Amino acid sequence: MWSKLPNLGGIMKTWIVFLLALGLLGALSARATTPQPVQPDEKSITGLHFYHGDWELACDNTRTCRAAGYHNEYDEDDYTLSVLLTRKAGSNEPVTGQLMIGQYGENPTLDSLPSVFKLSLRINGKSVGQVTIPQSSLVSDLTPNQVTALLAALVRTSDIKLMLVTESGDIDEGISWRMSGKGATAVLLKMDEFQGRIDTPGALVRKGKRDEASVLPPLPIPVVYAAPVHKPLPDDELFVEKNSAALIEAIRATITEDDYPFLSETEPDGMQGAIDLKATRLTETKMLLSGLCWRAAYNAGSCFWIINSKPPYQPIIVTADGESFADRTIYSSHKGRGLGDCRSSDEWTWEGKQFVHTHSSTTGMCRLVAPGGAWSLPTIVTKVLYPECDKTDRKAAP
C-alpha cells in the first residue's frame, strides 16, 4: 500500500492510518447495530400513498395501512380484479383481506353466473380454499388462512389465480382471474416501514427478532369541531360586485398565473367572465372567497381563500382543488381519468379560525374494476363533531 504513496511523510501516513481505522470501525459498528425505527412526533404524522407495479399502499394518520393489488392491465386473457389487504398499527395486529371481482360496463360472462358463485383460489397450482362471491357486491372477505398463503406468495414469484367453480364442483378452466404480484414486495415492505415492523416477527417482508412491543402504536382519530358560520350581513350579496377589482388583485398574488389561467391577467382564449367569484360569510370579519382556478378535459378546480371582509383583504388560500362549500366544509372530488373508474376526494372543515384538512382518499388505481373505483384508500381520517353535540359527546370523542 505504502509503495503507492511515495511522497507522503510519516505524519501524513499516520493520519491516513487513523482515518482508515475510523472508517473500518464505523463500518463494523454499522453492520453490528440493528436499525431501529424512527419514533416520529405524533402531531406530525401524515398519511402515505405509494405505488409500485400493480400494487399501491395508502396509510392514514392513525397508522392504519391498506395495500391494494390488481390484475396485470396488459393481460387481456383474464378478467379484472383487485385485492385489499388492511392492517391496523400496533403489535400482533393481523392482516385482513378482501377480494373484488371487476365489472366495468357490460360483461356477459360475469352476468351469466349465479347470484352467488364460488371461485377457487390457487397459488402455484395448489388450492388454498374457495371464495364465495355475491353478484350484488362482487366483494368477499378472504379467510385468515387465505390471507397468510397470499402474503407468502406475494413476496416471491408466484402464479396466483382464481378459477370459477361450477355448480357440480368442478373447475371451469375457461374462466379465471389472475392476480399480479408485480410491486407487491415493495408495497408490503413500505407498509412494514411505516408501521415500524421491520426486523420484527410480525413483519411481512423483512422479519427479524426485534421485540413486537417496539412496533409503533396506533394513533387516535383526530377530532375536529366544526364551527358554525356567521349569518349573512346586509351587504354580503353585493360584496363581490362592489369590490371585484380589488379582490382579484389581492388573490392573484396567491397563485401562479401559468397554473391557474382562469385567474390570470388575460382571460384564456378570449373568454369573457372567466373570473366568477363568490363570497360566503364565515365570521363577522372573515369571508370565504372562491373562483374557478383551472379546467381540464374532465375535471375542474376552484380556489378557496379566507379573506378579511374589509380591506386589506389579505387572502389566505385553502385549496386550489375545491369544488363546493356546504355544511361548513369545502368538498373536492375528481376523476383520475375520463372513464371514471378511479377518483380522489378531499374535505376541509371550518373550525372557527381556519379550515382543517379532515379527509383525503382515493379509490385506487384506474384498472376498470368498478365504476367510480374499487376501494376507499384514505390518507387523512378525522372525526368531525358539531356544536349540536352535547358535552357528553365531547368527552367521549377519541
Tab-separated table of C-alpha atoms in Angstrom:
chain	number	residue	atom	x	y	z
A	1	MET	CA	0.000	0.000	0.000
A	2	TRP	CA	2.684	2.474	1.027
A	3	SER	CA	4.500	1.974	-2.290
A	4	LYS	CA	1.589	3.842	-3.874
A	5	LEU	CA	2.202	6.832	-1.558
A	6	PRO	CA	5.913	7.599	-2.138
A	7	ASN	CA	5.713	11.345	-1.400
A	8	LEU	CA	3.886	11.171	1.925
A	9	GLY	CA	5.773	11.842	5.106
A	10	GLY	CA	5.477	9.879	8.335
A	11	ILE	CA	2.941	12.269	9.887
A	12	MET	CA	0.683	12.099	6.842
A	13	LYS	CA	0.874	8.299	6.807
A	14	THR	CA	-0.098	8.218	10.480
A	15	TRP	CA	-3.167	10.363	9.797
A	16	ILE	CA	-4.238	8.113	6.934
A	17	VAL	CA	-3.957	5.012	9.149
A	18	PHE	CA	-6.024	6.787	11.802
A	19	LEU	CA	-8.752	7.795	9.320
A	20	LEU	CA	-8.856	4.340	7.774
A	21	ALA	CA	-9.240	2.834	11.241
A	22	LEU	CA	-12.125	5.166	11.994
A	23	GLY	CA	-13.807	4.187	8.731
A	24	LEU	CA	-13.345	0.485	9.452
A	25	LEU	CA	-14.705	0.842	12.967
A	26	GLY	CA	-17.687	2.795	11.620
A	27	ALA	CA	-18.399	0.126	9.054
A	28	LEU	CA	-18.168	-2.652	11.624
A	29	SER	CA	-20.378	-0.703	14.011
A	30	ALA	CA	-22.975	-0.119	11.284
A	31	ARG	CA	-23.070	-3.832	10.488
A	32	ALA	CA	-23.338	-4.848	14.117
A	33	THR	CA	-26.120	-2.403	15.010
A	34	THR	CA	-29.718	-3.406	14.273
A	35	PRO	CA	-31.537	-0.414	12.755
A	36	GLN	CA	-34.298	0.919	14.981
A	37	PRO	CA	-37.437	2.629	13.699
A	38	VAL	CA	-37.606	6.377	13.997
A	39	GLN	CA	-40.182	7.449	16.557
A	40	PRO	CA	-41.931	10.384	14.869
A	41	ASP	CA	-43.701	13.169	16.672
A	42	GLU	CA	-47.363	12.096	16.800
A	43	LYS	CA	-48.512	15.608	15.913
A	44	SER	CA	-46.548	15.434	12.657
A	45	ILE	CA	-47.952	12.091	11.475
A	46	THR	CA	-49.308	12.358	7.969
A	47	GLY	CA	-50.560	9.752	5.563
A	48	LEU	CA	-48.615	7.958	2.881
A	49	HIS	CA	-49.512	6.984	-0.679
A	50	PHE	CA	-47.063	4.736	-2.526
A	51	TYR	CA	-47.253	2.963	-5.903
A	52	HIS	CA	-45.132	0.243	-7.429
A	53	GLY	CA	-46.038	-2.023	-10.329
A	54	ASP	CA	-49.568	-3.350	-9.946
A	55	TRP	CA	-49.740	-2.553	-6.232
A	56	GLU	CA	-50.333	0.561	-4.160
A	57	LEU	CA	-50.291	1.489	-0.491
A	58	ALA	CA	-52.298	4.046	1.457
A	59	CYS	CA	-51.541	4.598	5.147
A	60	ASP	CA	-53.548	7.130	7.121
A	61	ASN	CA	-52.770	9.363	10.085
A	62	THR	CA	-53.840	6.674	12.593
A	63	ARG	CA	-51.136	4.420	11.073
A	64	THR	CA	-53.679	2.019	9.566
A	65	CYS	CA	-52.384	0.806	6.194
A	66	ARG	CA	-54.259	-0.549	3.179
A	67	ALA	CA	-52.486	-2.268	0.286
A	68	ALA	CA	-54.386	-2.861	-2.943
A	69	GLY	CA	-53.235	-5.192	-5.712
A	70	TYR	CA	-54.653	-5.673	-9.173
A	71	HIS	CA	-54.522	-7.775	-12.292
A	72	ASN	CA	-51.930	-7.017	-14.933
A	73	GLU	CA	-53.713	-4.440	-17.076
A	74	TYR	CA	-51.879	-5.644	-20.194
A	75	ASP	CA	-53.084	-9.245	-19.809
A	76	GLU	CA	-56.181	-9.350	-21.993
A	77	ASP	CA	-56.916	-13.038	-21.407
A	78	ASP	CA	-58.104	-12.659	-17.815
A	79	TYR	CA	-60.833	-10.641	-16.166
A	80	THR	CA	-60.233	-7.700	-13.837
A	81	LEU	CA	-59.960	-7.971	-10.054
A	82	SER	CA	-58.463	-6.322	-7.007
A	83	VAL	CA	-57.474	-7.447	-3.529
A	84	LEU	CA	-57.322	-5.204	-0.470
A	85	LEU	CA	-55.028	-6.042	2.466
A	86	THR	CA	-55.630	-3.993	5.618
A	87	ARG	CA	-53.554	-3.836	8.769
A	88	LYS	CA	-54.015	-1.625	11.810
A	89	ALA	CA	-50.999	-0.294	13.681
A	90	GLY	CA	-49.704	-1.953	16.829
A	91	SER	CA	-48.030	-5.191	17.858
A	92	ASN	CA	-49.502	-8.546	16.839
A	93	GLU	CA	-52.143	-6.963	14.585
A	94	PRO	CA	-53.390	-9.349	11.861
A	95	VAL	CA	-53.758	-8.593	8.171
A	96	THR	CA	-57.280	-8.869	6.794
A	97	GLY	CA	-58.124	-9.347	3.132
A	98	GLN	CA	-60.959	-8.645	0.722
A	99	LEU	CA	-61.372	-9.638	-2.894
A	100	MET	CA	-63.292	-7.666	-5.512
A	101	ILE	CA	-64.170	-9.121	-8.900
A	102	GLY	CA	-64.120	-6.392	-11.520
A	103	GLN	CA	-67.099	-5.312	-13.543
A	104	TYR	CA	-66.999	-2.141	-15.582
A	105	GLY	CA	-69.599	-1.911	-18.315
A	106	GLU	CA	-71.122	-4.951	-19.949
A	107	ASN	CA	-69.702	-8.363	-19.070
A	108	PRO	CA	-71.940	-11.147	-20.441
A	109	THR	CA	-69.812	-13.909	-18.902
A	110	LEU	CA	-69.995	-12.437	-15.428
A	111	ASP	CA	-73.665	-11.560	-15.771
A	112	SER	CA	-74.464	-15.169	-16.677
A	113	LEU	CA	-73.117	-16.507	-13.389
A	114	PRO	CA	-75.458	-17.326	-10.471
A	115	SER	CA	-76.436	-14.662	-7.919
A	116	VAL	CA	-73.811	-16.260	-5.668
A	117	PHE	CA	-70.873	-18.068	-7.244
A	118	LYS	CA	-67.636	-19.600	-5.993
A	119	LEU	CA	-64.033	-19.183	-7.033
A	120	SER	CA	-61.099	-21.432	-6.197
A	121	LEU	CA	-58.044	-19.506	-5.016
A	122	ARG	CA	-54.987	-21.235	-6.435
A	123	ILE	CA	-51.364	-20.396	-5.720
A	124	ASN	CA	-48.827	-22.099	-7.965
A	125	GLY	CA	-51.498	-24.592	-8.966
A	126	LYS	CA	-52.437	-25.542	-5.399
A	127	SER	CA	-55.863	-24.747	-3.990
A	128	VAL	CA	-55.991	-22.665	-0.819
A	129	GLY	CA	-59.753	-22.718	-0.465
A	130	GLN	CA	-62.778	-21.187	-2.116
A	131	VAL	CA	-64.124	-17.647	-2.118
A	132	THR	CA	-67.871	-17.050	-2.252
A	133	ILE	CA	-68.821	-14.035	-4.389
A	134	PRO	CA	-72.283	-12.416	-4.339
A	135	GLN	CA	-73.322	-10.762	-7.611
A	136	SER	CA	-74.836	-7.876	-5.639
A	137	SER	CA	-71.444	-6.572	-4.491
A	138	LEU	CA	-68.791	-8.748	-6.178
A	139	VAL	CA	-66.809	-8.417	-2.923
A	140	SER	CA	-65.890	-11.157	-0.448
A	141	ASP	CA	-63.707	-11.467	2.637
A	142	LEU	CA	-60.707	-13.767	2.496
A	143	THR	CA	-60.157	-16.232	5.334
A	144	PRO	CA	-57.136	-15.811	7.645
A	145	ASN	CA	-55.525	-18.905	6.068
A	146	GLN	CA	-56.033	-17.487	2.584
A	147	VAL	CA	-54.503	-14.163	3.615
A	148	THR	CA	-51.488	-15.953	5.114
A	149	ALA	CA	-50.981	-18.000	1.936
A	150	LEU	CA	-51.406	-14.921	-0.228
A	151	LEU	CA	-48.866	-12.887	1.733
A	152	ALA	CA	-46.318	-15.688	1.471
A	153	ALA	CA	-46.875	-15.898	-2.282
A	154	LEU	CA	-46.691	-12.168	-2.938
A	155	VAL	CA	-43.136	-11.754	-1.636
A	156	ARG	CA	-41.819	-14.260	-4.169
A	157	THR	CA	-42.563	-15.090	-7.780
A	158	SER	CA	-45.888	-16.932	-7.771
A	159	ASP	CA	-48.822	-17.724	-10.008
A	160	ILE	CA	-51.972	-16.506	-8.247
A	161	LYS	CA	-55.280	-17.306	-9.910
A	162	LEU	CA	-58.956	-17.519	-9.078
A	163	MET	CA	-60.898	-20.048	-11.123
A	164	LEU	CA	-64.633	-20.499	-11.418
A	165	VAL	CA	-66.125	-23.430	-9.542
A	166	THR	CA	-69.092	-24.891	-11.397
A	167	GLU	CA	-72.315	-25.945	-9.665
A	168	SER	CA	-71.107	-29.557	-9.853
A	169	GLY	CA	-67.911	-28.592	-8.005
A	170	ASP	CA	-65.581	-28.819	-10.999
A	171	ILE	CA	-63.149	-26.134	-12.097
A	172	ASP	CA	-64.021	-24.207	-15.256
A	173	GLU	CA	-60.618	-23.795	-16.920
A	174	GLY	CA	-62.002	-21.193	-19.316
A	175	ILE	CA	-62.920	-18.537	-16.740
A	176	SER	CA	-60.149	-17.268	-14.482
A	177	TRP	CA	-58.893	-14.141	-12.789
A	178	ARG	CA	-55.148	-13.694	-12.338
A	179	MET	CA	-53.636	-11.502	-9.621
A	180	SER	CA	-50.381	-9.709	-10.329
A	181	GLY	CA	-47.600	-9.807	-7.768
A	182	LYS	CA	-45.572	-7.130	-9.535
A	183	GLY	CA	-44.691	-4.475	-6.974
A	184	ALA	CA	-46.185	-6.331	-4.004
A	185	THR	CA	-42.902	-6.835	-2.152
A	186	ALA	CA	-42.030	-3.137	-2.334
A	187	VAL	CA	-45.506	-2.130	-1.168
A	188	LEU	CA	-45.593	-4.581	1.741
A	189	LEU	CA	-42.096	-3.539	2.811
A	190	LYS	CA	-43.211	0.089	2.770
A	191	MET	CA	-46.170	-0.886	4.967
A	192	ASP	CA	-43.797	-2.553	7.445
A	193	GLU	CA	-41.605	0.534	7.456
A	194	PHE	CA	-44.489	2.945	8.056
A	195	GLN	CA	-45.792	0.859	10.974
A	196	GLY	CA	-42.343	0.234	12.477
A	197	ARG	CA	-42.394	-3.542	11.917
A	198	ILE	CA	-39.114	-4.107	10.077
A	199	ASP	CA	-36.988	-6.811	11.757
A	200	THR	CA	-39.882	-7.971	13.986
A	201	PRO	CA	-41.503	-11.427	13.837
A	202	GLY	CA	-44.707	-9.832	12.524
A	203	ALA	CA	-43.065	-8.077	9.572
A	204	LEU	CA	-44.498	-9.043	6.201
A	205	VAL	CA	-41.220	-8.860	4.290
A	206	ARG	CA	-38.120	-8.326	6.417
A	207	LYS	CA	-38.697	-10.452	9.507
A	208	GLY	CA	-36.383	-10.413	12.494
A	209	LYS	CA	-36.104	-10.899	16.237
A	210	ARG	CA	-36.778	-7.342	17.390
A	211	ASP	CA	-39.435	-7.298	20.109
A	212	GLU	CA	-43.014	-6.890	18.876
A	213	ALA	CA	-43.511	-4.388	21.695
A	214	SER	CA	-41.313	-1.970	19.728
A	215	VAL	CA	-43.860	-1.746	16.893
A	216	LEU	CA	-45.354	1.731	16.552
A	217	PRO	CA	-48.737	2.007	18.296
A	218	PRO	CA	-51.970	3.126	16.647
A	219	LEU	CA	-52.866	6.787	16.919
A	220	PRO	CA	-56.346	8.039	17.833
A	221	ILE	CA	-58.567	9.522	15.155
A	222	PRO	CA	-58.195	13.314	15.425
A	223	VAL	CA	-61.341	15.175	16.448
A	224	VAL	CA	-62.275	18.415	14.701
A	225	TYR	CA	-65.110	20.614	15.948
A	226	ALA	CA	-66.877	22.261	13.030
A	227	ALA	CA	-67.693	25.865	13.877
A	228	PRO	CA	-70.943	27.495	12.769
A	229	VAL	CA	-70.683	30.182	10.115
A	230	HIS	CA	-71.990	33.681	10.678
A	231	LYS	CA	-75.326	34.588	9.137
A	232	PRO	CA	-75.036	36.818	6.027
A	233	LEU	CA	-74.868	40.565	6.607
A	234	PRO	CA	-76.989	43.021	4.585
A	235	ASP	CA	-74.230	43.997	2.125
A	236	ASP	CA	-72.888	40.450	1.527
A	237	GLU	CA	-74.983	39.873	-1.593
A	238	LEU	CA	-73.240	42.757	-3.396
A	239	PHE	CA	-69.818	42.211	-1.785
A	240	VAL	CA	-68.125	40.727	-4.869
A	241	GLU	CA	-69.756	43.132	-7.309
A	242	LYS	CA	-68.674	46.196	-5.340
A	243	ASN	CA	-65.118	45.009	-4.653
A	244	SER	CA	-64.342	42.811	-7.663
A	245	ALA	CA	-61.263	44.648	-8.941
A	246	ALA	CA	-59.598	44.866	-5.529
A	247	LEU	CA	-60.420	41.232	-4.728
A	248	ILE	CA	-58.962	39.964	-7.999
A	249	GLU	CA	-55.787	41.970	-7.463
A	250	ALA	CA	-55.429	40.535	-3.961
A	251	ILE	CA	-55.989	36.883	-4.856
A	252	ARG	CA	-53.708	36.960	-7.895
A	253	ALA	CA	-50.801	37.415	-5.528
A	254	THR	CA	-51.520	33.980	-4.002
A	255	ILE	CA	-51.414	31.887	-7.182
A	256	THR	CA	-49.247	31.162	-10.207
A	257	GLU	CA	-50.831	32.518	-13.354
A	258	ASP	CA	-49.411	29.744	-15.542
A	259	ASP	CA	-51.078	27.140	-13.322
A	260	TYR	CA	-54.414	28.919	-12.969
A	261	PRO	CA	-55.152	30.774	-16.222
A	262	PHE	CA	-58.754	31.486	-15.235
A	263	LEU	CA	-57.411	33.983	-12.737
A	264	SER	CA	-54.613	35.350	-14.909
A	265	GLU	CA	-54.332	38.883	-16.226
A	266	THR	CA	-55.582	37.843	-19.664
A	267	GLU	CA	-58.663	35.662	-19.830
A	268	PRO	CA	-57.863	32.416	-21.729
A	269	ASP	CA	-58.987	32.021	-25.334
A	270	GLY	CA	-60.797	35.341	-25.253
A	271	MET	CA	-63.352	34.018	-22.769
A	272	GLN	CA	-65.491	36.652	-21.111
A	273	GLY	CA	-66.440	36.477	-17.460
A	274	ALA	CA	-63.866	33.782	-16.723
A	275	ILE	CA	-63.272	35.280	-13.285
A	276	ASP	CA	-66.508	34.491	-11.484
A	277	LEU	CA	-66.055	34.985	-7.761
A	278	LYS	CA	-68.379	34.002	-4.949
A	279	ALA	CA	-68.198	35.131	-1.326
A	280	THR	CA	-69.710	33.445	1.741
A	281	ARG	CA	-69.751	34.915	5.228
A	282	LEU	CA	-67.680	32.945	7.778
A	283	THR	CA	-67.478	35.298	10.750
A	284	GLU	CA	-68.264	38.918	11.437
A	285	THR	CA	-64.907	39.900	9.948
A	286	LYS	CA	-63.976	36.965	7.665
A	287	MET	CA	-65.371	35.641	4.390
A	288	LEU	CA	-64.747	32.647	2.153
A	289	LEU	CA	-63.979	33.665	-1.409
A	290	SER	CA	-63.989	31.163	-4.267
A	291	GLY	CA	-63.443	31.178	-8.015
A	292	LEU	CA	-62.640	28.820	-10.855
A	293	CYS	CA	-58.877	28.255	-10.993
A	294	TRP	CA	-58.388	25.572	-13.637
A	295	ARG	CA	-60.250	23.326	-16.020
A	296	ALA	CA	-59.129	20.037	-17.619
A	297	ALA	CA	-60.767	17.583	-20.003
A	298	TYR	CA	-62.980	16.007	-17.334
A	299	ASN	CA	-62.239	17.950	-14.144
A	300	ALA	CA	-62.258	21.486	-12.848
A	301	GLY	CA	-60.960	23.044	-9.669
A	302	SER	CA	-61.867	26.164	-7.738
A	303	CYS	CA	-59.598	28.126	-5.458
A	304	PHE	CA	-60.892	28.947	-1.992
A	305	TRP	CA	-59.486	31.750	0.156
A	306	ILE	CA	-60.167	33.104	3.631
A	307	ILE	CA	-60.238	36.891	3.372
A	308	ASN	CA	-60.941	39.891	5.552
A	309	SER	CA	-64.356	41.304	4.831
A	310	LYS	CA	-62.788	44.784	4.618
A	311	PRO	CA	-59.505	45.963	3.017
A	312	PRO	CA	-56.798	44.898	3.259
A	313	TYR	CA	-58.294	41.562	2.248
A	314	GLN	CA	-55.105	39.561	2.936
A	315	PRO	CA	-56.303	36.325	1.234
A	316	ILE	CA	-55.090	33.004	2.604
A	317	ILE	CA	-55.568	30.167	0.123
A	318	VAL	CA	-57.097	26.967	1.499
A	319	THR	CA	-57.016	24.844	-1.655
A	320	ALA	CA	-56.870	25.183	-5.418
A	321	ASP	CA	-58.734	21.904	-5.956
A	322	GLY	CA	-62.079	22.646	-4.346
A	323	GLU	CA	-65.491	22.051	-5.858
A	324	SER	CA	-68.164	23.314	-3.488
A	325	PHE	CA	-68.799	24.670	0.005
A	326	ALA	CA	-71.658	23.366	2.152
A	327	ASP	CA	-72.236	22.284	5.747
A	328	ARG	CA	-69.129	24.193	6.919
A	329	THR	CA	-66.997	22.087	4.587
A	330	ILE	CA	-65.151	22.583	1.303
A	331	TYR	CA	-65.586	19.479	-0.847
A	332	SER	CA	-63.425	18.199	-3.681
A	333	SER	CA	-63.872	15.145	-5.905
A	334	HIS	CA	-62.015	14.478	-9.140
A	335	LYS	CA	-61.803	11.692	-11.676
A	336	GLY	CA	-58.461	10.025	-12.228
A	337	ARG	CA	-59.334	9.723	-15.910
A	338	GLY	CA	-62.300	10.202	-18.200
A	339	LEU	CA	-63.554	6.626	-17.828
A	340	GLY	CA	-64.438	7.357	-14.214
A	341	ASP	CA	-63.039	4.114	-12.799
A	342	CYS	CA	-60.937	5.944	-10.196
A	343	ARG	CA	-61.433	9.095	-8.137
A	344	SER	CA	-59.876	11.207	-5.410
A	345	SER	CA	-61.740	13.152	-2.737
A	346	ASP	CA	-60.839	15.718	-0.088
A	347	GLU	CA	-62.632	17.786	2.549
A	348	TRP	CA	-61.646	20.867	4.544
A	349	THR	CA	-63.783	21.746	7.584
A	350	TRP	CA	-64.190	25.215	9.122
A	351	GLU	CA	-63.204	25.241	12.790
A	352	GLY	CA	-63.725	28.938	13.502
A	353	LYS	CA	-60.313	30.360	12.622
A	354	GLN	CA	-59.137	28.171	9.762
A	355	PHE	CA	-60.072	25.231	7.570
A	356	VAL	CA	-58.700	21.856	8.639
A	357	HIS	CA	-57.979	19.120	6.096
A	358	THR	CA	-60.328	16.491	7.512
A	359	HIS	CA	-60.455	13.902	4.732
A	360	SER	CA	-58.284	12.723	1.853
A	361	SER	CA	-58.616	9.464	-0.049
A	362	THR	CA	-58.570	7.786	-3.439
A	363	THR	CA	-60.455	4.789	-4.788
A	364	GLY	CA	-57.312	3.089	-6.063
A	365	MET	CA	-55.717	2.600	-9.458
A	366	CYS	CA	-57.572	3.145	-12.717
A	367	ARG	CA	-57.985	-0.520	-13.650
A	368	LEU	CA	-61.635	-0.834	-14.797
A	369	VAL	CA	-62.505	-2.766	-11.642
A	370	ALA	CA	-65.631	-0.752	-10.826
A	371	PRO	CA	-67.337	2.494	-11.873
A	372	GLY	CA	-66.087	5.176	-9.503
A	373	GLY	CA	-63.248	2.973	-8.278
A	374	ALA	CA	-62.732	-0.162	-6.250
A	375	TRP	CA	-61.825	0.840	-2.676
A	376	SER	CA	-61.599	3.663	-0.178
A	377	LEU	CA	-57.906	4.282	0.480
A	378	PRO	CA	-57.669	7.196	2.918
A	379	THR	CA	-54.532	9.017	3.944
A	380	ILE	CA	-56.318	11.512	6.229
A	381	VAL	CA	-59.147	10.462	8.557
A	382	THR	CA	-60.824	12.547	11.259
A	383	LYS	CA	-63.982	12.618	13.331
A	384	VAL	CA	-65.873	15.851	12.716
A	385	LEU	CA	-68.216	16.924	15.507
A	386	TYR	CA	-70.667	19.811	15.503
A	387	PRO	CA	-71.712	22.258	18.267
A	388	GLU	CA	-75.070	20.490	18.414
A	389	CYS	CA	-73.450	17.528	20.190
A	390	ASP	CA	-73.645	17.727	23.986
A	391	LYS	CA	-70.795	17.766	26.486
A	392	THR	CA	-71.006	14.004	26.960
A	393	ASP	CA	-70.272	13.503	23.260
A	394	ARG	CA	-67.279	15.798	23.514
A	395	LYS	CA	-65.827	13.874	26.474
A	396	ALA	CA	-66.363	10.549	24.695
A	397	ALA	CA	-64.646	11.665	21.483
A	398	PRO	CA	-61.460	9.733	20.782
